[in-house]
mmCIF file of C-alpha atoms in Angstrom:
data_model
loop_
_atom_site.group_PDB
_atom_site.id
_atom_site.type_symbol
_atom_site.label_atom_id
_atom_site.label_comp_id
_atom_site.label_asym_id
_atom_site.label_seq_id
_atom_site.Cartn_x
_atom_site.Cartn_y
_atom_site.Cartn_z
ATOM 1 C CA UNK K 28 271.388 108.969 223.001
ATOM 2 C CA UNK K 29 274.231 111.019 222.095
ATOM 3 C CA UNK K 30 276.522 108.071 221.211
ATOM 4 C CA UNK K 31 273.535 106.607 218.958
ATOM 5 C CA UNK K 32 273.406 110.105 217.397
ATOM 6 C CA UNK K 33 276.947 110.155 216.461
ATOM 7 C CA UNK K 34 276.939 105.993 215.173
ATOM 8 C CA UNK K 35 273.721 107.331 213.158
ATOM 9 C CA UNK K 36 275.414 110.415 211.660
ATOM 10 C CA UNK K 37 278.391 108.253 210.957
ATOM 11 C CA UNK K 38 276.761 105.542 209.277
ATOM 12 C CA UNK K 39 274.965 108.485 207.241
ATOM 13 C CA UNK K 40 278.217 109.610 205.884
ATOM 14 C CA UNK K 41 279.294 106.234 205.002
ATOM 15 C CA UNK K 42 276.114 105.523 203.162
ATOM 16 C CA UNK K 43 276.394 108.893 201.496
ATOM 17 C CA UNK K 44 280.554 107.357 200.526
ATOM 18 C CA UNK K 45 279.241 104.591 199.121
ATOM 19 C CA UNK K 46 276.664 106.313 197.068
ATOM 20 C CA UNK K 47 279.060 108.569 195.616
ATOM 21 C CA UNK K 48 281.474 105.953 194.666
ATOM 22 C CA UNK K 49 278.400 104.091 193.036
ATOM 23 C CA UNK K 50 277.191 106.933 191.015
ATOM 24 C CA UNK K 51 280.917 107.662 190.176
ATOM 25 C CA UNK K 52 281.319 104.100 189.207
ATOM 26 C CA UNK K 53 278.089 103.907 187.155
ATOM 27 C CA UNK K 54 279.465 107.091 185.115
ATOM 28 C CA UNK K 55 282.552 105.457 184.358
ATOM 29 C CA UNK K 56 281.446 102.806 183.441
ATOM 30 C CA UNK K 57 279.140 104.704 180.648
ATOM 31 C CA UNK K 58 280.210 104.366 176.801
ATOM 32 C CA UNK K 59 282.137 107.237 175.973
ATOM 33 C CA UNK K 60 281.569 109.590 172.579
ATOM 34 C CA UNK K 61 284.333 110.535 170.364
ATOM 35 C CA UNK K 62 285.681 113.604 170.050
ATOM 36 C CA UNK K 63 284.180 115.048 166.981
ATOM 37 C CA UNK K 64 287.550 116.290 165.486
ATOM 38 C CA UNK K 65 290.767 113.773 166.213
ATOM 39 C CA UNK K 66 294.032 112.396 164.455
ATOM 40 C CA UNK K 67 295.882 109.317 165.746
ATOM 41 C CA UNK K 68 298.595 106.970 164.378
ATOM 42 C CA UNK K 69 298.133 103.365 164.949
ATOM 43 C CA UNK K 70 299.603 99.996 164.180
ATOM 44 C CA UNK K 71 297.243 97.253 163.115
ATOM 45 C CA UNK K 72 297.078 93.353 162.782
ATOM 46 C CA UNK K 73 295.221 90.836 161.299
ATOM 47 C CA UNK K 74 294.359 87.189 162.284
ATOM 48 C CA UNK K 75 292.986 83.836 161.583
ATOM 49 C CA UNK K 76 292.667 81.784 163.943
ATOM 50 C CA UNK K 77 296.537 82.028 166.085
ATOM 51 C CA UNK K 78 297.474 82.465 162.491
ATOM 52 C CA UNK K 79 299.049 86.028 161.557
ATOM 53 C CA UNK K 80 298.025 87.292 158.203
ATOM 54 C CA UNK K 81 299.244 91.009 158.143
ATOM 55 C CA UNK K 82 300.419 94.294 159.996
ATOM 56 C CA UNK K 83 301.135 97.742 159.162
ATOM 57 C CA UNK K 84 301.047 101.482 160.371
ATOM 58 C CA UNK K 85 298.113 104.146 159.543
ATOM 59 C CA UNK K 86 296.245 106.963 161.035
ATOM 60 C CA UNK K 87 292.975 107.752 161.480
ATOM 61 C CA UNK K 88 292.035 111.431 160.612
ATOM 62 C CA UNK K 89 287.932 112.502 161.761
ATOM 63 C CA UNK K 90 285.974 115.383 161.585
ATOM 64 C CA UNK K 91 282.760 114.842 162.206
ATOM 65 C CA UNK K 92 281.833 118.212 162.645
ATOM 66 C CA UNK K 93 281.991 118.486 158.707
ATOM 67 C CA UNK K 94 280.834 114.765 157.990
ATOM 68 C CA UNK K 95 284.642 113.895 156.924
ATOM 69 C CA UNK K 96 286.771 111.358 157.722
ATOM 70 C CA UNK K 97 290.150 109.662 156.305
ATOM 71 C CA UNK K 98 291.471 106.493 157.472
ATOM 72 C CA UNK K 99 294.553 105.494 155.869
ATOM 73 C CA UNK K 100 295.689 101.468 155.989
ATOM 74 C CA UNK K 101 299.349 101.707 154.929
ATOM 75 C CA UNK K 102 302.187 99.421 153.533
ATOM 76 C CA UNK K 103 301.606 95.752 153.974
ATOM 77 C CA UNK K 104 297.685 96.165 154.877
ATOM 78 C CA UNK K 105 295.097 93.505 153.503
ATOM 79 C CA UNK K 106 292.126 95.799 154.930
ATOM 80 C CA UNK K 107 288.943 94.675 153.067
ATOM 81 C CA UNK K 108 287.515 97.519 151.978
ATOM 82 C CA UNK K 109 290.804 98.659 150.095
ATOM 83 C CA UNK K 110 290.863 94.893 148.796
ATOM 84 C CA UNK K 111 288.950 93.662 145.908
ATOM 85 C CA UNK K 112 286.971 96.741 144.267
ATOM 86 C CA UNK K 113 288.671 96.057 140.796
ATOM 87 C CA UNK K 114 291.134 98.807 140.781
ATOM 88 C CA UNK K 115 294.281 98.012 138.459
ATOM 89 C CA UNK K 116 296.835 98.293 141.026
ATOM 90 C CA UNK K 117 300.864 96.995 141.187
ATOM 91 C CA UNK K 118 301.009 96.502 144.199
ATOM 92 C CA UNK K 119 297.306 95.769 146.224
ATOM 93 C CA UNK K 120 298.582 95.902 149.487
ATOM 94 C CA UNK K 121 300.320 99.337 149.122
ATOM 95 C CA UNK K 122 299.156 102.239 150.900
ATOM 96 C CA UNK K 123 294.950 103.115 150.870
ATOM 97 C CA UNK K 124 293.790 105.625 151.929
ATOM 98 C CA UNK K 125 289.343 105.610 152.642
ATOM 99 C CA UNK K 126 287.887 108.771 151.753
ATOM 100 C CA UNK K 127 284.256 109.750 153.637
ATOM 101 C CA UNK K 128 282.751 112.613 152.366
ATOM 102 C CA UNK K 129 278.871 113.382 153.403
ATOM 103 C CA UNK K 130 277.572 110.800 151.002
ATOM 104 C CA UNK K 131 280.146 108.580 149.769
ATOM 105 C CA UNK K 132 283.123 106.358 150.869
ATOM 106 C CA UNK K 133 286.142 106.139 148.385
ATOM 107 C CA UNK K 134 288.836 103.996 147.939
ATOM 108 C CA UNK K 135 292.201 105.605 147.456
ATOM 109 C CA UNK K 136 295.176 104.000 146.447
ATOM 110 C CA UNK K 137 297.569 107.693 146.450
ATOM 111 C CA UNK K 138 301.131 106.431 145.038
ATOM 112 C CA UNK K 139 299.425 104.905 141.983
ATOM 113 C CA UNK K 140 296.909 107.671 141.615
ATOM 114 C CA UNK K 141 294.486 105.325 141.176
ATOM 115 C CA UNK K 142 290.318 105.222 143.469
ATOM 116 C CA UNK K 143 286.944 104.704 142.122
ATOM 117 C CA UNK K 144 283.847 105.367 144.639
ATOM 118 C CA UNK K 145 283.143 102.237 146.638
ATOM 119 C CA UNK K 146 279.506 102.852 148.468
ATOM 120 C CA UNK K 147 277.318 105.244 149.977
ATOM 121 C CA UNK K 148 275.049 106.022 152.591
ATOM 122 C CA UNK K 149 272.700 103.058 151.240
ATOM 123 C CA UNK K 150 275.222 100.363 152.256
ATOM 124 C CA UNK K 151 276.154 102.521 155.484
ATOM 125 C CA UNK K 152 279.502 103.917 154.756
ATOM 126 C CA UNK K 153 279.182 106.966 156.412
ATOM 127 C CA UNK K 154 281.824 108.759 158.570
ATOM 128 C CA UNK K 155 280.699 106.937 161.794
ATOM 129 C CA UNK K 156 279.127 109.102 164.522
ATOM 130 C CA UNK K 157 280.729 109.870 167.905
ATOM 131 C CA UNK K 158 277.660 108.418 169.545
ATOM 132 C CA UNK K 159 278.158 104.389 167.799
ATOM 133 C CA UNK K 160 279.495 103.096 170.842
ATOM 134 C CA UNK K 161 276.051 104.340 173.006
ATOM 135 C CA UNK K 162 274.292 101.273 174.697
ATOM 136 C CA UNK K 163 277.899 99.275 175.190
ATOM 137 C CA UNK K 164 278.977 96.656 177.539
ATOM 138 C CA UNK K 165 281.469 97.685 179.884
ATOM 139 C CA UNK K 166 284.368 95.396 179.861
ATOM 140 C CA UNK K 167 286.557 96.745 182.682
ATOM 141 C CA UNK K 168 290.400 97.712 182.813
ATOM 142 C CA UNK K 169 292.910 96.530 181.092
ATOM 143 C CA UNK K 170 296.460 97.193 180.778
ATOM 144 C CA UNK K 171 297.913 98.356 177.374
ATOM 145 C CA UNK K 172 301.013 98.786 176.414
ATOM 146 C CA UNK K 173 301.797 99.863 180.121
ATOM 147 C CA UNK K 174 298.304 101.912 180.777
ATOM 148 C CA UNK K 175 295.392 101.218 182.269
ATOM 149 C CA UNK K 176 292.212 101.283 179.783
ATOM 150 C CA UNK K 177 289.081 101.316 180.486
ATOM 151 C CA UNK K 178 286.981 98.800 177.377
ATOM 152 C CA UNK K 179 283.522 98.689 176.247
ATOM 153 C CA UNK K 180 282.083 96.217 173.579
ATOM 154 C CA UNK K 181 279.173 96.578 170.865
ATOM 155 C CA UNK K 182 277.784 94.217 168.034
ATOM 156 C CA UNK K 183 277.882 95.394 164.828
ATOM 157 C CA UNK K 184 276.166 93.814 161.763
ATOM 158 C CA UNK K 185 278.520 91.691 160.850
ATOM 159 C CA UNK K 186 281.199 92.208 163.954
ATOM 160 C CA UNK K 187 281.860 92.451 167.450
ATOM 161 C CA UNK K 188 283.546 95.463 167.891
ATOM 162 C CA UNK K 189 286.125 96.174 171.352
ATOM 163 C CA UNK K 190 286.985 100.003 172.137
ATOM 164 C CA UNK K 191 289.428 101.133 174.890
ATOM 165 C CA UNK K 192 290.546 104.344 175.926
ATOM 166 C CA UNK K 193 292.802 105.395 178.963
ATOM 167 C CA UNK K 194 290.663 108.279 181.726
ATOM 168 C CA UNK K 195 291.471 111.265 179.769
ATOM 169 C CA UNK K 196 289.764 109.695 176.171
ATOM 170 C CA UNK K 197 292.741 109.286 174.409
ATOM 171 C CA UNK K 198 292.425 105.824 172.590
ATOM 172 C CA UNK K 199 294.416 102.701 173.288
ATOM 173 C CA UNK K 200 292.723 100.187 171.018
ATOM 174 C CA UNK K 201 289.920 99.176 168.298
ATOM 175 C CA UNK K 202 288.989 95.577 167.488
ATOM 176 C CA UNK K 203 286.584 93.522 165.882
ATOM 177 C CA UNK K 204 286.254 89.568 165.909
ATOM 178 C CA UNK K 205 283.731 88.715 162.577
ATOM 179 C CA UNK K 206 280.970 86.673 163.344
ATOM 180 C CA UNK K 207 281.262 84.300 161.084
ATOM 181 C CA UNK K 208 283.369 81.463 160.294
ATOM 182 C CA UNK K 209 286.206 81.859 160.222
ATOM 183 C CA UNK K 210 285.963 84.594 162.685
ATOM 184 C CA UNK K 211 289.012 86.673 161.580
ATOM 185 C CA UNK K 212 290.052 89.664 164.150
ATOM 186 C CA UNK K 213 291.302 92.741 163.246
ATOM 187 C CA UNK K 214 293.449 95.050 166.244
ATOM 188 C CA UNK K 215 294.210 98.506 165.945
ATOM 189 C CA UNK K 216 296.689 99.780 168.527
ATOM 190 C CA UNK K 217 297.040 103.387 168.601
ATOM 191 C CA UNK K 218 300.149 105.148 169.577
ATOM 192 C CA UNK K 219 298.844 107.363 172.110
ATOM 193 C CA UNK K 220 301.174 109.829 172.107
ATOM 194 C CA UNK K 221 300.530 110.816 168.510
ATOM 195 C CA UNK K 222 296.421 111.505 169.658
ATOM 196 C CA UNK K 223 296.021 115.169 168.950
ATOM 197 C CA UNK K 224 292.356 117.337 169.365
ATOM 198 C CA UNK K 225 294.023 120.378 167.054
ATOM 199 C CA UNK K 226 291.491 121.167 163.831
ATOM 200 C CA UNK K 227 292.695 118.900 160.857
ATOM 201 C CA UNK K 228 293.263 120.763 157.772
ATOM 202 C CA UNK K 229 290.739 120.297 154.940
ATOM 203 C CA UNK K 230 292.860 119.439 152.678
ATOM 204 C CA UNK K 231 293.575 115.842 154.441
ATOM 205 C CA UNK K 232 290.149 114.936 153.410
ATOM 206 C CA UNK K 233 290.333 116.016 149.625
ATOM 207 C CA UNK K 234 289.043 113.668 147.228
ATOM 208 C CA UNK K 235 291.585 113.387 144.000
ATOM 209 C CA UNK K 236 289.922 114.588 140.724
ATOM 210 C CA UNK K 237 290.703 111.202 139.177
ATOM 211 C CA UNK K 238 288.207 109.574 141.632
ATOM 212 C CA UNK K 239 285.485 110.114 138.800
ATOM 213 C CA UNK K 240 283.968 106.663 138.962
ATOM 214 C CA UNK K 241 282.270 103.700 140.766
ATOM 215 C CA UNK K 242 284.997 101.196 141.529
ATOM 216 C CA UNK K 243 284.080 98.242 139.293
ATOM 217 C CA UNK K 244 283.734 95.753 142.324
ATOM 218 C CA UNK K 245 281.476 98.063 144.997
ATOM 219 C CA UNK K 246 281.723 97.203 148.778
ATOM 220 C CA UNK K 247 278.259 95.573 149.702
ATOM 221 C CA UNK K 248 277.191 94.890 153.464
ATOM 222 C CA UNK K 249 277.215 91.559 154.706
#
């Protein structure tokens, strides 16, 4: 009796092991939320195909906490907001900067002083909320650039979009694979060391004076 006490207590404490490790797995395994204020420097590519069609550095700056956010596609980018809103530009892959403010997304091209408004809240160009990735499909671990990230996957309207982040949140990589043909990607690989929580000064998300008008060639949805 007292030897099928202790197998019983013993197999309790396994079973209560296992349940632990299963509730810790299930919470792991949950879509995270953003912070709601971040900055982060990245590198970013662009494909067709096996074809490569662009990369270049940038940053993301957000605060959602005051419904701002600035995401700048530097030297060399082809990103397709900046691309194709009519702006009289030199050079149209030269630095862009995308302005959010609490209504409207801007297009910002800063060494040529030139930006026009590109959409609103009607065509959902909004600073995205910390919460987008909620309801996500847990992809598992993968190794990036030499740590071990955790990815989750969502569909968008007109994208499948790919988010990993190492344990402690800080972000390893963003892409999206279009849905349609001919189902360009687009990877963002953020340099992890540059990942900082500290408040972002306003003035990162000031919108020029000059950006007075609606760009000529709006950004519609898909």
């Amino acid at each position: 009796m007292a030897a099928f006490g202790t197998i019983t207590y013993a197999a309790l404490i396994v079973i209560s092991w296992c349940v632990g490790l299963a509730s810790l797995t299930r919470s792991l395994e949950q879509p995270p939320s953003w912070p709601t204020t971040f900055s982060v420097n990245f590198h970013e590519d662009h494909w067709v195909w096996k074809v490569h069609l662009a990369g270049n550095a940038g940053a993301w700056h957000y605060d959602y906490s005051n419904k701002v956010a600035r995401f700048d596609h530097l030297q060399g980018q082809i990103d397709n907001f900046c691309h194709g809103r009519g702006l009289r530009l030199k050079e149209w892959r030269g630095d862009c900067h995308l302005l959010f403010n609490t209504t409207d997304m801007f297009v910002h091209y800063p060494r040529e002083r030139q930006c026009c408004r590109a959409c609103g809240a009607a065509e959902g160009c909004t600073v995205l909320k910390p919460t987008w990735m909620a309801g996500a499909k847990y992809l598992g671990t993968e190794n990036i650039n030499g740590t071990a990230c955790q990815g989750w996957e969502t569909d968008g309207a007109a994208a499948t979009d790919r988010w990993y982040q190492a344990t402690d949140g800080t972000p390893c990589q963003y892409s999206e694979t279009i849905k349609f043909w001919p189902h360009s990607s687009h990877n963002i690989t953020f340099n992890m060391s540059s990942f900082s929580l500290d408040p972002i000064p306003t003035s990162v998300f000031d919108i020029p004076g000059y950006c007075d008008r609606k760009c000529p060639f709006p950004w519609r949805p898909i």
